[in-house]
Amino acid sequence: MMDVKRDGNPEIGKSVEAAGLSTNYLESGSGVPVVLLHGSGPGVTGYANWRATIPALAEHFRVIAPDAAGFGYTERRQGQQYTLDAWLEHITAFLDVVDVPKAHFVGNSFGGALTIALADRHPERVGKFVLMGAAGLKFDLTEGLDAVWGYEPSVENMRHMMQEHFAFDKTLIKDDLVKSRYEASVRPGFQESFSAMFPAPRQRHIEALATPEERIALIEHEALLVHGRDDKVVPMETSLRYNRLLRNSNLHIFGNCGHWTQIEKKDEFNALVRDFFLRE
């Protein structure tokens, strides 16, 4: 079972200090560690991204889903720098504190950029990895990503972003989901840190998260690439490029699916990832 605090908020789990930050994370299951790295949407937490994935993978693995620096319920510091180097420093320190010398990884969007950078810079820490709608390569800023990173809090802005940019199936976007994600985006400190991460002009942030292609081509880990064909935030073509660069990779494209593969295709996604990690 996931360890939640007494207020019953499922987004709040255990807490450790990593790289000087009190770091919130969810943990469930036992066995080989699998670390889930969330995306960069407004109000995002490990729970919001992975609530359907954690219980499925926890049947076979020790599943750990941290809130990255500047996101969710991980501590925010005045004047904190949000850079790829800083995020990687925080993640590697977190892995040390929770006694995970090596793990499989699943990286969603922004979390995919962190995952590929970890595989490049700290290959000994990474087993197999999954990139889902992943950043980490250079691509032209999409209207969807510009809207996500440029989000200004309101219920209508949240509804528009979720319906027009995240989900292919708009029937998934219920009023209660919009309300809960809006409320998450305006919790104390959330929007302040979020708006400081990716100010306009935003093309530079895509490039700042990118690992050079010549270095990606040297990565030998087994990789599974997953993308929604109809993704409006990170173009499907980025995963095609990853597939060409990563010599030991396979690519699965879901039709009628946007940027929310782990939600829109949750059962198929969970089975795909589980079988990939279980296969010798």
mmCIF file of C-alpha atoms in Angstrom:
data_model
loop_
_atom_site.group_PDB
_atom_site.id
_atom_site.type_symbol
_atom_site.label_atom_id
_atom_site.label_comp_id
_atom_site.label_asym_id
_atom_site.label_seq_id
_atom_site.Cartn_x
_atom_site.Cartn_y
_atom_site.Cartn_z
ATOM 1 C CA MET A 1 0.000 0.000 0.000
ATOM 2 C CA MET A 2 1.108 3.568 -0.624
ATOM 3 C CA ASP A 3 2.013 5.508 2.471
ATOM 4 C CA VAL A 4 -0.186 8.629 2.620
ATOM 5 C CA LYS A 5 -0.455 11.222 5.325
ATOM 6 C CA ARG A 6 -3.373 11.421 7.678
ATOM 7 C CA ASP A 7 -5.157 14.099 5.720
ATOM 8 C CA GLY A 8 -5.956 11.382 3.187
ATOM 9 C CA ASN A 9 -4.439 13.199 0.200
ATOM 10 C CA PRO A 10 -3.192 10.352 -2.031
ATOM 11 C CA GLU A 11 -0.661 12.679 -3.696
ATOM 12 C CA ILE A 12 1.344 12.939 -0.476
ATOM 13 C CA GLY A 13 3.433 9.907 0.395
ATOM 14 C CA LYS A 14 6.773 9.515 2.090
ATOM 15 C CA SER A 15 9.337 12.279 2.459
ATOM 16 C CA VAL A 16 13.142 12.309 2.416
ATOM 17 C CA GLU A 17 15.728 15.053 2.026
ATOM 18 C CA ALA A 18 17.533 14.938 -1.326
ATOM 19 C CA ALA A 19 19.906 17.628 -2.611
ATOM 20 C CA GLY A 20 18.707 19.830 0.243
ATOM 21 C CA LEU A 21 15.019 19.497 -0.656
ATOM 22 C CA SER A 22 12.335 17.712 1.319
ATOM 23 C CA THR A 23 11.169 15.362 -1.430
ATOM 24 C CA ASN A 24 7.704 13.843 -1.666
ATOM 25 C CA TYR A 25 7.367 10.411 -3.235
ATOM 26 C CA LEU A 26 5.002 7.484 -3.503
ATOM 27 C CA GLU A 27 6.221 3.930 -3.062
ATOM 28 C CA SER A 28 4.423 0.625 -3.509
ATOM 29 C CA GLY A 29 5.352 -3.016 -4.068
ATOM 30 C CA SER A 30 8.669 -4.823 -3.713
ATOM 31 C CA GLY A 31 11.419 -6.288 -5.854
ATOM 32 C CA VAL A 32 13.404 -4.676 -8.664
ATOM 33 C CA PRO A 33 12.992 -0.867 -8.443
ATOM 34 C CA VAL A 34 11.050 0.977 -11.135
ATOM 35 C CA VAL A 35 11.196 4.783 -10.951
ATOM 36 C CA LEU A 36 8.419 6.795 -12.588
ATOM 37 C CA LEU A 37 9.284 10.358 -13.646
ATOM 38 C CA HIS A 38 6.306 12.630 -14.322
ATOM 39 C CA GLY A 39 5.731 15.311 -16.961
ATOM 40 C CA SER A 40 5.682 19.088 -16.597
ATOM 41 C CA GLY A 41 1.999 20.031 -16.746
ATOM 42 C CA PRO A 42 0.586 22.613 -14.328
ATOM 43 C CA GLY A 43 -0.301 21.125 -10.948
ATOM 44 C CA VAL A 44 1.330 17.816 -11.835
ATOM 45 C CA THR A 45 2.458 15.331 -9.177
ATOM 46 C CA GLY A 46 3.765 11.798 -9.301
ATOM 47 C CA TYR A 47 0.306 10.629 -8.290
ATOM 48 C CA ALA A 48 -1.514 12.666 -10.955
ATOM 49 C CA ASN A 49 0.638 11.166 -13.709
ATOM 50 C CA TRP A 50 0.971 7.620 -12.443
ATOM 51 C CA ARG A 51 -2.122 6.816 -10.373
ATOM 52 C CA ALA A 52 -3.179 4.086 -12.831
ATOM 53 C CA THR A 53 0.367 2.799 -13.378
ATOM 54 C CA ILE A 54 1.618 2.427 -9.799
ATOM 55 C CA PRO A 55 -0.766 -0.354 -8.687
ATOM 56 C CA ALA A 56 -0.333 -2.313 -11.933
ATOM 57 C CA LEU A 57 3.474 -2.327 -11.773
ATOM 58 C CA ALA A 58 3.580 -2.759 -7.975
ATOM 59 C CA GLU A 59 2.326 -6.332 -8.427
ATOM 60 C CA HIS A 60 5.815 -7.149 -9.753
ATOM 61 C CA PHE A 61 8.204 -4.348 -8.776
ATOM 62 C CA ARG A 62 9.162 -1.805 -6.134
ATOM 63 C CA VAL A 63 7.576 1.249 -7.720
ATOM 64 C CA ILE A 64 8.777 4.734 -6.746
ATOM 65 C CA ALA A 65 7.221 7.952 -8.067
ATOM 66 C CA PRO A 66 8.899 11.154 -6.805
ATOM 67 C CA ASP A 67 7.763 14.737 -7.279
ATOM 68 C CA ALA A 68 10.640 16.427 -9.135
ATOM 69 C CA ALA A 69 12.184 19.643 -7.825
ATOM 70 C CA GLY A 70 9.738 22.503 -8.296
ATOM 71 C CA PHE A 71 6.740 20.213 -8.723
ATOM 72 C CA GLY A 72 4.049 18.778 -6.497
ATOM 73 C CA TYR A 73 4.777 18.454 -2.800
ATOM 74 C CA THR A 74 8.550 18.506 -3.031
ATOM 75 C CA GLU A 75 9.995 21.513 -1.215
ATOM 76 C CA ARG A 76 10.486 24.751 -3.124
ATOM 77 C CA ARG A 77 13.399 27.029 -2.256
ATOM 78 C CA GLN A 78 13.613 30.772 -2.845
ATOM 79 C CA GLY A 79 15.802 31.455 -5.868
ATOM 80 C CA GLN A 80 16.023 27.805 -6.834
ATOM 81 C CA GLN A 81 17.386 27.159 -10.319
ATOM 82 C CA TYR A 82 15.349 24.872 -12.569
ATOM 83 C CA THR A 83 17.819 23.395 -15.038
ATOM 84 C CA LEU A 84 18.510 19.937 -16.401
ATOM 85 C CA ASP A 85 21.648 19.735 -14.251
ATOM 86 C CA ALA A 86 19.704 20.690 -11.117
ATOM 87 C CA TRP A 87 16.904 18.204 -11.804
ATOM 88 C CA LEU A 88 19.429 15.411 -12.396
ATOM 89 C CA GLU A 89 21.332 16.296 -9.227
ATOM 90 C CA HIS A 90 18.084 16.085 -7.277
ATOM 91 C CA ILE A 91 17.048 12.746 -8.803
ATOM 92 C CA THR A 92 20.414 11.056 -8.288
ATOM 93 C CA ALA A 93 20.550 12.305 -4.696
ATOM 94 C CA PHE A 94 17.013 11.004 -4.188
ATOM 95 C CA LEU A 95 17.997 7.566 -5.529
ATOM 96 C CA ASP A 96 20.892 7.465 -3.064
ATOM 97 C CA VAL A 97 18.666 8.342 -0.112
ATOM 98 C CA VAL A 98 16.038 5.691 -0.924
ATOM 99 C CA ASP A 99 18.791 3.104 -1.495
ATOM 100 C CA VAL A 100 18.313 2.569 -5.216
ATOM 101 C CA PRO A 101 21.736 2.192 -6.835
ATOM 102 C CA LYS A 102 20.108 1.068 -10.095
ATOM 103 C CA ALA A 103 16.531 1.022 -11.392
ATOM 104 C CA HIS A 104 14.346 0.694 -14.443
ATOM 105 C CA PHE A 105 12.803 4.033 -15.422
ATOM 106 C CA VAL A 106 9.631 5.275 -17.054
ATOM 107 C CA GLY A 107 9.793 8.896 -18.170
ATOM 108 C CA ASN A 108 6.757 10.852 -19.345
ATOM 109 C CA SER A 109 7.363 13.926 -21.532
ATOM 110 C CA PHE A 110 9.620 16.153 -19.348
ATOM 111 C CA GLY A 111 10.351 13.023 -17.299
ATOM 112 C CA GLY A 112 11.509 11.362 -20.512
ATOM 113 C CA ALA A 113 14.081 14.126 -20.975
ATOM 114 C CA LEU A 114 15.358 13.426 -17.462
ATOM 115 C CA THR A 115 15.420 9.667 -18.139
ATOM 116 C CA ILE A 116 17.465 9.918 -21.339
ATOM 117 C CA ALA A 117 19.872 12.336 -19.630
ATOM 118 C CA LEU A 118 20.299 9.872 -16.748
ATOM 119 C CA ALA A 119 21.008 7.035 -19.185
ATOM 120 C CA ASP A 120 23.614 9.241 -20.864
ATOM 121 C CA ARG A 121 25.311 10.715 -17.810
ATOM 122 C CA HIS A 122 24.788 7.952 -15.241
ATOM 123 C CA PRO A 123 24.415 4.742 -17.282
ATOM 124 C CA GLU A 124 25.246 2.565 -14.275
ATOM 125 C CA ARG A 125 22.116 3.837 -12.474
ATOM 126 C CA VAL A 126 19.736 2.820 -15.274
ATOM 127 C CA GLY A 127 18.512 -0.656 -16.206
ATOM 128 C CA LYS A 128 15.892 -0.707 -18.930
ATOM 129 C CA PHE A 129 13.913 2.430 -19.614
ATOM 130 C CA VAL A 130 10.642 3.539 -21.174
ATOM 131 C CA LEU A 131 10.200 6.918 -22.858
ATOM 132 C CA MET A 132 6.567 7.966 -23.207
ATOM 133 C CA GLY A 133 5.808 11.038 -25.327
ATOM 134 C CA ALA A 134 9.310 12.074 -24.349
ATOM 135 C CA ALA A 135 11.117 15.350 -24.690
ATOM 136 C CA GLY A 136 14.928 15.275 -24.555
ATOM 137 C CA LEU A 137 15.459 15.846 -28.283
ATOM 138 C CA LYS A 138 15.282 19.177 -30.067
ATOM 139 C CA PHE A 139 12.007 19.840 -31.881
ATOM 140 C CA ASP A 140 10.013 22.895 -32.873
ATOM 141 C CA LEU A 141 7.831 24.251 -30.092
ATOM 142 C CA THR A 142 4.267 23.020 -30.597
ATOM 143 C CA GLU A 143 1.150 25.017 -29.896
ATOM 144 C CA GLY A 144 0.250 22.398 -27.301
ATOM 145 C CA LEU A 145 3.520 22.627 -25.365
ATOM 146 C CA ASP A 146 3.444 26.425 -25.535
ATOM 147 C CA ALA A 147 -0.034 26.299 -23.984
ATOM 148 C CA VAL A 148 1.035 23.846 -21.271
ATOM 149 C CA TRP A 149 4.141 25.781 -20.228
ATOM 150 C CA GLY A 150 2.349 29.114 -20.595
ATOM 151 C CA TYR A 151 -0.701 28.090 -18.540
ATOM 152 C CA GLU A 152 -2.364 30.872 -16.538
ATOM 153 C CA PRO A 153 -4.619 29.544 -13.774
ATOM 154 C CA SER A 154 -8.344 29.411 -14.445
ATOM 155 C CA VAL A 155 -10.862 26.612 -14.700
ATOM 156 C CA GLU A 156 -11.524 27.421 -18.346
ATOM 157 C CA ASN A 157 -7.827 27.519 -19.235
ATOM 158 C CA MET A 158 -7.362 24.141 -17.574
ATOM 159 C CA ARG A 159 -10.372 22.694 -19.407
ATOM 160 C CA HIS A 160 -9.146 24.027 -22.759
ATOM 161 C CA MET A 161 -5.625 22.724 -22.209
ATOM 162 C CA MET A 162 -6.812 19.241 -21.233
ATOM 163 C CA GLN A 163 -9.392 18.950 -24.008
ATOM 164 C CA GLU A 164 -7.438 20.513 -26.842
ATOM 165 C CA HIS A 165 -3.865 19.482 -26.077
ATOM 166 C CA PHE A 166 -3.646 16.493 -23.722
ATOM 167 C CA ALA A 167 -6.408 14.040 -24.581
ATOM 168 C CA PHE A 168 -7.510 12.660 -27.940
ATOM 169 C CA ASP A 169 -10.752 11.423 -26.374
ATOM 170 C CA LYS A 170 -12.399 14.588 -25.048
ATOM 171 C CA THR A 171 -15.016 12.547 -23.143
ATOM 172 C CA LEU A 172 -12.260 11.752 -20.633
ATOM 173 C CA ILE A 173 -12.255 15.396 -19.543
ATOM 174 C CA LYS A 174 -14.980 15.450 -16.895
ATOM 175 C CA ASP A 175 -15.826 18.496 -14.788
ATOM 176 C CA ASP A 176 -14.427 16.880 -11.630
ATOM 177 C CA LEU A 177 -11.107 16.144 -13.355
ATOM 178 C CA VAL A 178 -10.834 19.727 -14.602
ATOM 179 C CA LYS A 179 -11.693 21.055 -11.153
ATOM 180 C CA SER A 180 -9.178 18.829 -9.370
ATOM 181 C CA ARG A 181 -6.330 19.697 -11.745
ATOM 182 C CA TYR A 182 -7.170 23.412 -11.580
ATOM 183 C CA GLU A 183 -7.188 23.310 -7.775
ATOM 184 C CA ALA A 184 -3.853 21.485 -7.856
ATOM 185 C CA SER A 185 -2.383 24.198 -10.068
ATOM 186 C CA VAL A 186 -3.244 26.970 -7.594
ATOM 187 C CA ARG A 187 -2.054 25.352 -4.375
ATOM 188 C CA PRO A 188 0.369 27.612 -2.505
ATOM 189 C CA GLY A 189 3.657 27.845 -4.374
ATOM 190 C CA PHE A 190 2.655 25.618 -7.291
ATOM 191 C CA GLN A 191 2.034 28.264 -9.964
ATOM 192 C CA GLU A 192 4.881 30.471 -8.736
ATOM 193 C CA SER A 193 7.479 27.757 -9.284
ATOM 194 C CA PHE A 194 5.808 26.501 -12.464
ATOM 195 C CA SER A 195 5.714 29.908 -14.141
ATOM 196 C CA ALA A 196 9.395 30.425 -13.283
ATOM 197 C CA MET A 197 10.480 27.249 -15.085
ATOM 198 C CA PHE A 198 9.487 27.830 -18.679
ATOM 199 C CA PRO A 199 8.977 31.557 -19.374
ATOM 200 C CA ALA A 200 8.614 32.763 -22.960
ATOM 201 C CA PRO A 201 10.235 32.491 -25.416
ATOM 202 C CA ARG A 202 9.889 28.741 -24.854
ATOM 203 C CA GLN A 203 11.840 27.119 -27.695
ATOM 204 C CA ARG A 204 14.984 27.577 -25.590
ATOM 205 C CA HIS A 205 13.585 25.301 -22.858
ATOM 206 C CA ILE A 206 13.117 22.419 -25.298
ATOM 207 C CA GLU A 207 16.738 22.795 -26.291
ATOM 208 C CA ALA A 208 17.922 23.129 -22.684
ATOM 209 C CA LEU A 209 16.296 19.756 -21.880
ATOM 210 C CA ALA A 210 17.853 18.021 -24.901
ATOM 211 C CA THR A 211 20.649 15.477 -24.822
ATOM 212 C CA PRO A 212 22.874 15.692 -27.933
ATOM 213 C CA GLU A 213 21.904 13.133 -30.560
ATOM 214 C CA GLU A 214 25.469 11.866 -30.911
ATOM 215 C CA ARG A 215 25.440 10.969 -27.202
ATOM 216 C CA ILE A 216 22.017 9.329 -27.387
ATOM 217 C CA ALA A 217 23.365 7.125 -30.203
ATOM 218 C CA LEU A 218 25.973 5.741 -27.768
ATOM 219 C CA ILE A 219 23.385 4.558 -25.217
ATOM 220 C CA GLU A 220 23.203 0.757 -25.154
ATOM 221 C CA HIS A 221 20.364 0.184 -22.669
ATOM 222 C CA GLU A 222 17.229 -1.617 -23.770
ATOM 223 C CA ALA A 223 14.559 0.982 -24.392
ATOM 224 C CA LEU A 224 10.840 0.956 -25.095
ATOM 225 C CA LEU A 225 9.445 4.035 -26.810
ATOM 226 C CA VAL A 226 5.721 4.766 -26.495
ATOM 227 C CA HIS A 227 3.854 7.587 -28.185
ATOM 228 C CA GLY A 228 0.313 8.648 -28.978
ATOM 229 C CA ARG A 229 -0.057 9.120 -32.722
ATOM 230 C CA ASP A 230 -2.213 12.197 -32.155
ATOM 231 C CA ASP A 231 0.021 13.865 -29.553
ATOM 232 C CA LYS A 232 -0.220 17.672 -29.858
ATOM 233 C CA VAL A 233 2.340 18.444 -27.134
ATOM 234 C CA VAL A 234 5.419 16.425 -28.139
ATOM 235 C CA PRO A 235 5.318 15.340 -31.793
ATOM 236 C CA MET A 236 5.275 11.620 -32.536
ATOM 237 C CA GLU A 237 8.278 12.200 -34.788
ATOM 238 C CA THR A 238 10.492 12.621 -31.700
ATOM 239 C CA SER A 239 9.954 8.959 -30.822
ATOM 240 C CA LEU A 240 10.697 7.959 -34.413
ATOM 241 C CA ARG A 241 14.020 9.795 -34.059
ATOM 242 C CA TYR A 242 14.683 8.141 -30.703
ATOM 243 C CA ASN A 243 14.014 4.766 -32.333
ATOM 244 C CA ARG A 244 16.611 5.479 -35.007
ATOM 245 C CA LEU A 245 19.161 6.751 -32.473
ATOM 246 C CA LEU A 246 18.782 4.132 -29.729
ATOM 247 C CA ARG A 247 20.216 0.922 -31.112
ATOM 248 C CA ASN A 248 18.411 -1.351 -28.634
ATOM 249 C CA SER A 249 14.967 0.218 -28.814
ATOM 250 C CA ASN A 250 11.488 -0.732 -29.944
ATOM 251 C CA LEU A 251 8.663 1.713 -30.657
ATOM 252 C CA HIS A 252 4.947 1.322 -29.940
ATOM 253 C CA ILE A 253 2.558 3.926 -31.347
ATOM 254 C CA PHE A 254 -1.018 4.103 -30.063
ATOM 255 C CA GLY A 255 -3.619 5.354 -32.523
ATOM 256 C CA ASN A 256 -6.461 7.616 -31.372
ATOM 257 C CA CYS A 257 -4.273 8.712 -28.468
ATOM 258 C CA GLY A 258 -2.848 12.073 -27.459
ATOM 259 C CA HIS A 259 -0.207 13.006 -24.898
ATOM 260 C CA TRP A 260 -1.887 10.992 -22.111
ATOM 261 C CA THR A 261 -0.912 7.478 -23.168
ATOM 262 C CA GLN A 262 -0.765 6.205 -19.576
ATOM 263 C CA ILE A 263 -4.344 7.411 -19.031
ATOM 264 C CA GLU A 264 -6.026 7.070 -22.436
ATOM 265 C CA LYS A 265 -4.533 3.593 -23.048
ATOM 266 C CA LYS A 266 -3.794 2.671 -19.447
ATOM 267 C CA ASP A 267 -4.413 -1.077 -19.572
ATOM 268 C CA GLU A 268 -2.443 -1.609 -22.784
ATOM 269 C CA PHE A 269 0.307 0.738 -21.595
ATOM 270 C CA ASN A 270 0.654 -0.984 -18.226
ATOM 271 C CA ALA A 271 0.819 -4.429 -19.846
ATOM 272 C CA LEU A 272 3.401 -3.245 -22.371
ATOM 273 C CA VAL A 273 5.662 -1.750 -19.704
ATOM 274 C CA ARG A 274 5.235 -4.666 -17.289
ATOM 275 C CA ASP A 275 6.138 -7.252 -19.929
ATOM 276 C CA PHE A 276 9.106 -5.194 -21.123
ATOM 277 C CA PHE A 277 10.591 -5.001 -17.637
ATOM 278 C CA LEU A 278 9.850 -8.663 -16.816
ATOM 279 C CA ARG A 279 11.422 -10.004 -20.013
ATOM 280 C CA GLU A 280 15.003 -11.172 -19.550
#
